[in-house]
JSON list of C-alpha atoms in Angstrom, two decimals:
[
{"chain": "A", "resi": 1, "resn": "MET", "atom": "CA", "xyz": [0.03, -0.11, 0.02]},
{"chain": "A", "resi": 2, "resn": "THR", "atom": "CA", "xyz": [1.98, 2.83, -1.14]},
{"chain": "A", "resi": 3, "resn": "SER", "atom": "CA", "xyz": [0.78, 6.25, -0.51]},
{"chain": "A", "resi": 4, "resn": "GLU", "atom": "CA", "xyz": [1.70, 9.75, -0.26]},
{"chain": "A", "resi": 5, "resn": "PRO", "atom": "CA", "xyz": [3.40, 10.51, 3.04]},
{"chain": "A", "resi": 6, "resn": "VAL", "atom": "CA", "xyz": [0.99, 12.51, 5.10]},
{"chain": "A", "resi": 7, "resn": "SER", "atom": "CA", "xyz": [2.54, 15.67, 5.93]},
{"chain": "A", "resi": 8, "resn": "LEU", "atom": "CA", "xyz": [0.92, 18.30, 8.45]},
{"chain": "A", "resi": 9, "resn": "SER", "atom": "CA", "xyz": [0.99, 20.94, 5.65]},
{"chain": "A", "resi": 10, "resn": "ASN", "atom": "CA", "xyz": [-1.02, 18.64, 3.47]},
{"chain": "A", "resi": 11, "resn": "GLN", "atom": "CA", "xyz": [-3.40, 17.59, 6.18]},
{"chain": "A", "resi": 12, "resn": "ILE", "atom": "CA", "xyz": [-4.11, 21.24, 6.82]},
{"chain": "A", "resi": 13, "resn": "ARG", "atom": "CA", "xyz": [-4.40, 22.47, 3.11]},
{"chain": "A", "resi": 14, "resn": "GLN", "atom": "CA", "xyz": [-6.94, 19.61, 2.82]},
{"chain": "A", "resi": 15, "resn": "ALA", "atom": "CA", "xyz": [-8.79, 20.46, 5.71]},
{"chain": "A", "resi": 16, "resn": "TYR", "atom": "CA", "xyz": [-9.31, 24.09, 4.86]},
{"chain": "A", "resi": 17, "resn": "LYS", "atom": "CA", "xyz": [-10.21, 23.00, 1.28]},
{"chain": "A", "resi": 18, "resn": "LEU", "atom": "CA", "xyz": [-12.84, 20.82, 2.78]},
{"chain": "A", "resi": 19, "resn": "ALA", "atom": "CA", "xyz": [-14.06, 23.06, 5.08]},
{"chain": "A", "resi": 20, "resn": "SER", "atom": "CA", "xyz": [-14.28, 26.21, 2.60]},
{"chain": "A", "resi": 21, "resn": "LEU", "atom": "CA", "xyz": [-16.28, 23.67, 0.32]},
{"chain": "A", "resi": 22, "resn": "ARG", "atom": "CA", "xyz": [-19.03, 22.82, 2.98]},
{"chain": "A", "resi": 23, "resn": "HIS", "atom": "CA", "xyz": [-19.16, 26.27, 3.52]},
{"chain": "A", "resi": 24, "resn": "GLU", "atom": "CA", "xyz": [-19.80, 27.27, -0.32]},
{"chain": "A", "resi": 25, "resn": "ALA", "atom": "CA", "xyz": [-21.93, 24.02, -0.70]},
{"chain": "A", "resi": 26, "resn": "ALA", "atom": "CA", "xyz": [-23.83, 25.28, 2.28]},
{"chain": "A", "resi": 27, "resn": "LYS", "atom": "CA", "xyz": [-24.52, 28.64, 1.09]},
{"chain": "A", "resi": 28, "resn": "THR", "atom": "CA", "xyz": [-25.24, 27.79, -2.60]},
{"chain": "A", "resi": 29, "resn": "LEU", "atom": "CA", "xyz": [-26.56, 24.61, -3.36]},
{"chain": "A", "resi": 30, "resn": "ARG", "atom": "CA", "xyz": [-30.35, 24.44, -3.37]},
{"chain": "A", "resi": 31, "resn": "GLY", "atom": "CA", "xyz": [-33.44, 21.90, -3.65]},
{"chain": "A", "resi": 32, "resn": "ASN", "atom": "CA", "xyz": [-32.09, 18.45, -5.20]},
{"chain": "A", "resi": 33, "resn": "ASP", "atom": "CA", "xyz": [-28.48, 19.76, -5.33]},
{"chain": "A", "resi": 34, "resn": "GLN", "atom": "CA", "xyz": [-28.45, 20.18, -1.60]},
{"chain": "A", "resi": 35, "resn": "VAL", "atom": "CA", "xyz": [-30.21, 16.40, -0.89]},
{"chain": "A", "resi": 36, "resn": "ALA", "atom": "CA", "xyz": [-27.81, 15.05, -3.19]},
{"chain": "A", "resi": 37, "resn": "TYR", "atom": "CA", "xyz": [-25.05, 17.12, -0.84]},
{"chain": "A", "resi": 38, "resn": "SER", "atom": "CA", "xyz": [-26.40, 16.23, 2.34]},
{"chain": "A", "resi": 39, "resn": "ASN", "atom": "CA", "xyz": [-26.43, 12.57, 1.45]},
{"chain": "A", "resi": 40, "resn": "VAL", "atom": "CA", "xyz": [-22.88, 12.76, 0.41]},
{"chain": "A", "resi": 41, "resn": "VAL", "atom": "CA", "xyz": [-21.94, 14.31, 3.81]},
{"chain": "A", "resi": 42, "resn": "VAL", "atom": "CA", "xyz": [-23.88, 11.38, 5.64]},
{"chain": "A", "resi": 43, "resn": "THR", "atom": "CA", "xyz": [-22.29, 8.89, 3.37]},
{"chain": "A", "resi": 44, "resn": "PHE", "atom": "CA", "xyz": [-18.73, 10.27, 3.96]},
{"chain": "A", "resi": 45, "resn": "ALA", "atom": "CA", "xyz": [-19.48, 11.10, 7.80]},
{"chain": "A", "resi": 46, "resn": "GLU", "atom": "CA", "xyz": [-20.63, 7.02, 8.07]},
{"chain": "A", "resi": 47, "resn": "GLN", "atom": "CA", "xyz": [-17.22, 5.85, 6.43]},
{"chain": "A", "resi": 48, "resn": "ARG", "atom": "CA", "xyz": [-15.24, 8.01, 8.58]},
{"chain": "A", "resi": 49, "resn": "LYS", "atom": "CA", "xyz": [-17.15, 6.31, 12.01]},
{"chain": "A", "resi": 50, "resn": "LEU", "atom": "CA", "xyz": [-16.39, 2.96, 10.25]},
{"chain": "A", "resi": 51, "resn": "GLU", "atom": "CA", "xyz": [-12.83, 3.36, 9.73]},
{"chain": "A", "resi": 52, "resn": "ILE", "atom": "CA", "xyz": [-12.26, 4.63, 13.11]},
{"chain": "A", "resi": 53, "resn": "GLN", "atom": "CA", "xyz": [-14.15, 2.21, 14.58]},
{"chain": "A", "resi": 54, "resn": "SER", "atom": "CA", "xyz": [-12.63, -0.66, 12.94]},
{"chain": "A", "resi": 55, "resn": "PHE", "atom": "CA", "xyz": [-8.79, 0.77, 13.64]},
{"chain": "A", "resi": 56, "resn": "HIS", "atom": "CA", "xyz": [-9.83, 0.90, 17.78]},
{"chain": "A", "resi": 57, "resn": "ASN", "atom": "CA", "xyz": [-11.26, -2.75, 17.68]},
{"chain": "A", "resi": 58, "resn": "GLU", "atom": "CA", "xyz": [-8.69, -3.86, 15.03]},
{"chain": "A", "resi": 59, "resn": "TYR", "atom": "CA", "xyz": [-5.67, -2.57, 16.59]},
{"chain": "A", "resi": 60, "resn": "ARG", "atom": "CA", "xyz": [-3.63, -5.09, 18.05]},
{"chain": "A", "resi": 61, "resn": "THR", "atom": "CA", "xyz": [-4.46, -7.32, 15.23]},
{"chain": "A", "resi": 62, "resn": "ARG", "atom": "CA", "xyz": [-3.49, -4.74, 12.90]},
{"chain": "A", "resi": 63, "resn": "VAL", "atom": "CA", "xyz": [0.07, -4.28, 14.74]},
{"chain": "A", "resi": 64, "resn": "GLU", "atom": "CA", "xyz": [0.61, -7.95, 15.11]},
{"chain": "A", "resi": 65, "resn": "VAL", "atom": "CA", "xyz": [-0.02, -8.57, 11.19]},
{"chain": "A", "resi": 66, "resn": "GLU", "atom": "CA", "xyz": [2.11, -5.35, 10.45]},
{"chain": "A", "resi": 67, "resn": "ARG", "atom": "CA", "xyz": [4.97, -6.73, 12.80]},
{"chain": "A", "resi": 68, "resn": "LYS", "atom": "CA", "xyz": [4.70, -10.28, 11.45]},
{"chain": "A", "resi": 69, "resn": "ARG", "atom": "CA", "xyz": [5.50, -8.75, 7.67]},
{"chain": "A", "resi": 70, "resn": "LEU", "atom": "CA", "xyz": [8.21, -6.66, 9.34]},
{"chain": "A", "resi": 71, "resn": "ILE", "atom": "CA", "xyz": [9.95, -9.50, 10.88]},
{"chain": "A", "resi": 72, "resn": "ASP", "atom": "CA", "xyz": [9.47, -11.77, 7.63]},
{"chain": "A", "resi": 73, "resn": "GLN", "atom": "CA", "xyz": [11.13, -8.56, 5.79]},
{"chain": "A", "resi": 74, "resn": "ALA", "atom": "CA", "xyz": [13.98, -8.18, 8.40]},
{"chain": "A", "resi": 75, "resn": "GLY", "atom": "CA", "xyz": [14.43, -11.99, 7.64]},
{"chain": "A", "resi": 76, "resn": "GLU", "atom": "CA", "xyz": [14.40, -12.34, 4.16]},
{"chain": "A", "resi": 77, "resn": "LYS", "atom": "CA", "xyz": [17.70, -13.31, 2.41]},
{"chain": "A", "resi": 78, "resn": "ASN", "atom": "CA", "xyz": [19.66, -10.31, 1.31]},
{"chain": "A", "resi": 79, "resn": "ARG", "atom": "CA", "xyz": [21.85, -10.23, -2.11]},
{"chain": "A", "resi": 80, "resn": "ASN", "atom": "CA", "xyz": [24.55, -7.80, -0.64]},
{"chain": "A", "resi": 81, "resn": "PHE", "atom": "CA", "xyz": [27.42, -10.23, -0.32]},
{"chain": "A", "resi": 82, "resn": "GLN", "atom": "CA", "xyz": [28.47, -9.41, 3.25]},
{"chain": "A", "resi": 83, "resn": "HIS", "atom": "CA", "xyz": [29.44, -11.95, 5.78]},
{"chain": "A", "resi": 84, "resn": "ARG", "atom": "CA", "xyz": [26.85, -12.08, 8.34]},
{"chain": "A", "resi": 85, "resn": "TRP", "atom": "CA", "xyz": [29.40, -10.96, 11.08]},
{"chain": "A", "resi": 86, "resn": "PHE", "atom": "CA", "xyz": [29.65, -7.46, 9.19]},
{"chain": "A", "resi": 87, "resn": "GLY", "atom": "CA", "xyz": [25.97, -7.39, 8.72]},
{"chain": "A", "resi": 88, "resn": "SER", "atom": "CA", "xyz": [23.14, -5.67, 11.20]},
{"chain": "A", "resi": 89, "resn": "ASP", "atom": "CA", "xyz": [21.23, -7.56, 13.31]},
{"chain": "A", "resi": 90, "resn": "LYS", "atom": "CA", "xyz": [17.38, -6.63, 12.21]},
{"chain": "A", "resi": 91, "resn": "PHE", "atom": "CA", "xyz": [15.81, -8.29, 14.94]},
{"chain": "A", "resi": 92, "resn": "ASP", "atom": "CA", "xyz": [15.41, -5.76, 17.92]},
{"chain": "A", "resi": 93, "resn": "LYS", "atom": "CA", "xyz": [11.83, -6.77, 19.11]},
{"chain": "A", "resi": 94, "resn": "ALA", "atom": "CA", "xyz": [10.97, -3.36, 20.74]},
{"chain": "A", "resi": 95, "resn": "ALA", "atom": "CA", "xyz": [12.11, -1.37, 17.36]},
{"chain": "A", "resi": 96, "resn": "ILE", "atom": "CA", "xyz": [9.89, -3.77, 15.15]},
{"chain": "A", "resi": 97, "resn": "THR", "atom": "CA", "xyz": [7.04, -3.52, 17.45]},
{"chain": "A", "resi": 98, "resn": "ARG", "atom": "CA", "xyz": [7.44, 0.53, 17.38]},
{"chain": "A", "resi": 99, "resn": "GLN", "atom": "CA", "xyz": [7.50, 0.28, 13.42]},
{"chain": "A", "resi": 100, "resn": "ALA", "atom": "CA", "xyz": [4.64, -1.51, 13.14]},
{"chain": "A", "resi": 101, "resn": "GLN", "atom": "CA", "xyz": [2.79, 0.56, 15.35]},
{"chain": "A", "resi": 102, "resn": "ARG", "atom": "CA", "xyz": [3.94, 3.67, 13.57]},
{"chain": "A", "resi": 103, "resn": "ASN", "atom": "CA", "xyz": [3.00, 2.27, 10.40]},
{"chain": "A", "resi": 104, "resn": "VAL", "atom": "CA", "xyz": [-0.66, 1.00, 11.63]},
{"chain": "A", "resi": 105, "resn": "ARG", "atom": "CA", "xyz": [-1.42, 4.53, 12.52]},
{"chain": "A", "resi": 106, "resn": "HIS", "atom": "CA", "xyz": [-0.04, 6.03, 9.15]},
{"chain": "A", "resi": 107, "resn": "HIS", "atom": "CA", "xyz": [-2.37, 3.50, 7.28]},
{"chain": "A", "resi": 108, "resn": "HIS", "atom": "CA", "xyz": [-4.93, 4.88, 9.51]},
{"chain": "A", "resi": 109, "resn": "GLU", "atom": "CA", "xyz": [-4.48, 8.60, 8.91]},
{"chain": "A", "resi": 110, "resn": "SER", "atom": "CA", "xyz": [-3.82, 7.99, 5.19]},
{"chain": "A", "resi": 111, "resn": "ALA", "atom": "CA", "xyz": [-7.12, 5.97, 4.84]},
{"chain": "A", "resi": 112, "resn": "LEU", "atom": "CA", "xyz": [-8.88, 8.93, 6.73]},
{"chain": "A", "resi": 113, "resn": "ALA", "atom": "CA", "xyz": [-7.00, 11.54, 4.57]},
{"chain": "A", "resi": 114, "resn": "ARG", "atom": "CA", "xyz": [-8.33, 9.71, 1.46]},
{"chain": "A", "resi": 115, "resn": "LEU", "atom": "CA", "xyz": [-11.93, 9.77, 2.34]},
{"chain": "A", "resi": 116, "resn": "ASP", "atom": "CA", "xyz": [-11.22, 13.29, 2.80]},
{"chain": "A", "resi": 117, "resn": "LYS", "atom": "CA", "xyz": [-9.72, 14.03, -0.53]},
{"chain": "A", "resi": 118, "resn": "GLN", "atom": "CA", "xyz": [-12.72, 11.84, -2.08]},
{"chain": "A", "resi": 119, "resn": "GLU", "atom": "CA", "xyz": [-15.28, 13.59, -0.28]},
{"chain": "A", "resi": 120, "resn": "THR", "atom": "CA", "xyz": [-13.56, 17.09, -1.59]},
{"chain": "A", "resi": 121, "resn": "ASP", "atom": "CA", "xyz": [-13.48, 15.56, -5.33]},
{"chain": "A", "resi": 122, "resn": "VAL", "atom": "CA", "xyz": [-17.05, 14.69, -4.97]},
{"chain": "A", "resi": 123, "resn": "VAL", "atom": "CA", "xyz": [-18.39, 18.26, -3.42]},
{"chain": "A", "resi": 124, "resn": "ASP", "atom": "CA", "xyz": [-16.38, 20.02, -5.66]},
{"chain": "A", "resi": 125, "resn": "GLY", "atom": "CA", "xyz": [-17.63, 18.08, -8.82]},
{"chain": "A", "resi": 126, "resn": "MET", "atom": "CA", "xyz": [-21.20, 18.98, -7.37]},
{"chain": "A", "resi": 127, "resn": "LEU", "atom": "CA", "xyz": [-20.83, 22.59, -7.01]},
{"chain": "A", "resi": 128, "resn": "GLU", "atom": "CA", "xyz": [-19.11, 23.04, -10.40]},
{"chain": "A", "resi": 129, "resn": "ARG", "atom": "CA", "xyz": [-22.08, 21.11, -11.91]},
{"chain": "A", "resi": 130, "resn": "ALA", "atom": "CA", "xyz": [-24.48, 23.51, -10.05]},
{"chain": "A", "resi": 131, "resn": "GLY", "atom": "CA", "xyz": [-22.40, 26.49, -10.72]},
{"chain": "A", "resi": 132, "resn": "GLN", "atom": "CA", "xyz": [-23.19, 25.63, -14.61]},
{"chain": "A", "resi": 133, "resn": "ARG", "atom": "CA", "xyz": [-26.70, 24.82, -14.57]},
{"chain": "A", "resi": 134, "resn": "GLU", "atom": "CA", "xyz": [-27.19, 28.46, -12.41]},
{"chain": "A", "resi": 135, "resn": "ALA", "atom": "CA", "xyz": [-25.15, 30.07, -15.12]},
{"chain": "A", "resi": 136, "resn": "LEU", "atom": "CA", "xyz": [-27.49, 28.52, -18.17]},
{"chain": "A", "resi": 137, "resn": "ARG", "atom": "CA", "xyz": [-30.20, 29.42, -16.07]},
{"chain": "A", "resi": 138, "resn": "GLU", "atom": "CA", "xyz": [-29.37, 32.95, -15.75]},
{"chain": "A", "resi": 139, "resn": "LYS", "atom": "CA", "xyz": [-28.25, 33.33, -19.11]},
{"chain": "A", "resi": 140, "resn": "PRO", "atom": "CA", "xyz": [-31.44, 34.42, -20.96]},
{"chain": "A", "resi": 141, "resn": "LYS", "atom": "CA", "xyz": [-31.74, 37.14, -18.20]},
{"chain": "A", "resi": 142, "resn": "HIS", "atom": "CA", "xyz": [-28.87, 38.84, -19.04]},
{"chain": "A", "resi": 143, "resn": "ASP", "atom": "CA", "xyz": [-29.21, 38.43, -22.84]},
{"chain": "A", "resi": 144, "resn": "PHE", "atom": "CA", "xyz": [-32.42, 40.22, -22.06]},
{"chain": "A", "resi": 145, "resn": "GLU", "atom": "CA", "xyz": [-30.83, 42.91, -19.91]},
{"chain": "A", "resi": 146, "resn": "LYS", "atom": "CA", "xyz": [-28.42, 43.82, -22.80]},
{"chain": "A", "resi": 147, "resn": "ALA", "atom": "CA", "xyz": [-31.41, 43.59, -25.49]},
{"chain": "A", "resi": 148, "resn": "VAL", "atom": "CA", "xyz": [-33.53, 46.20, -23.36]},
{"chain": "A", "resi": 149, "resn": "ASP", "atom": "CA", "xyz": [-32.42, 49.51, -23.27]},
{"chain": "A", "resi": 150, "resn": "ARG", "atom": "CA", "xyz": [-32.75, 50.27, -19.46]},
{"chain": "A", "resi": 151, "resn": "ARG", "atom": "CA", "xyz": [-32.43, 54.04, -18.87]},
{"chain": "A", "resi": 152, "resn": "GLN", "atom": "CA", "xyz": [-32.77, 55.49, -15.44]},
{"chain": "A", "resi": 153, "resn": "GLY", "atom": "CA", "xyz": [-34.32, 58.54, -14.01]},
{"chain": "A", "resi": 154, "resn": "LYS", "atom": "CA", "xyz": [-34.86, 61.51, -16.15]},
{"chain": "A", "resi": 155, "resn": "ASP", "atom": "CA", "xyz": [-33.15, 60.05, -19.17]},
{"chain": "A", "resi": 156, "resn": "ARG", "atom": "CA", "xyz": [-35.87, 57.38, -19.62]},
{"chain": "A", "resi": 157, "resn": "ARG", "atom": "CA", "xyz": [-39.02, 59.97, -19.51]},
{"chain": "A", "resi": 158, "resn": "MET", "atom": "CA", "xyz": [-37.32, 62.61, -21.67]},
{"chain": "A", "resi": 159, "resn": "ASN", "atom": "CA", "xyz": [-39.01, 63.41, -25.04]},
{"chain": "A", "resi": 160, "resn": "ILE", "atom": "CA", "xyz": [-37.08, 63.21, -28.13]},
{"chain": "A", "resi": 161, "resn": "SER", "atom": "CA", "xyz": [-37.21, 67.03, -29.48]},
{"chain": "A", "resi": 162, "resn": "ARG", "atom": "CA", "xyz": [-38.53, 67.34, -32.96]},
{"chain": "A", "resi": 163, "resn": "ASP", "atom": "CA", "xyz": [-36.67, 70.03, -33.90]}
]
């Protein structure tokens, strides 16, 4: 499971982008778009809740599986043709357990970040489609305003002199 590292700046950027999209969606979406948006929010909230719940329930199992994978990886035959006395001992129990715990937490954080990214993409697409529909609805109004001479105040009521 190779993914980009979850850095603090990426997490903050993603959180602000998602929050601004949520704010914009709450402000601009109407009717069926609002219903679809609320369904998306509920769906991703449930997925996040399930991910967090499974992380807490299966944490020890995940750590043990990752620990076994790290032990297998450390114990595999290397091809660097060093004598075993000059190599390093890769079987530090505490270090392998700590690395397994770090890997499990990293996988959990990346899964949550992936859910946030998916929600951002879905909401962004919804806002874009809603904006295009709104522009199509407003186009005849703007075209009519351009075609009709809408003078204000005294200019509107002035008679054209026939001199």
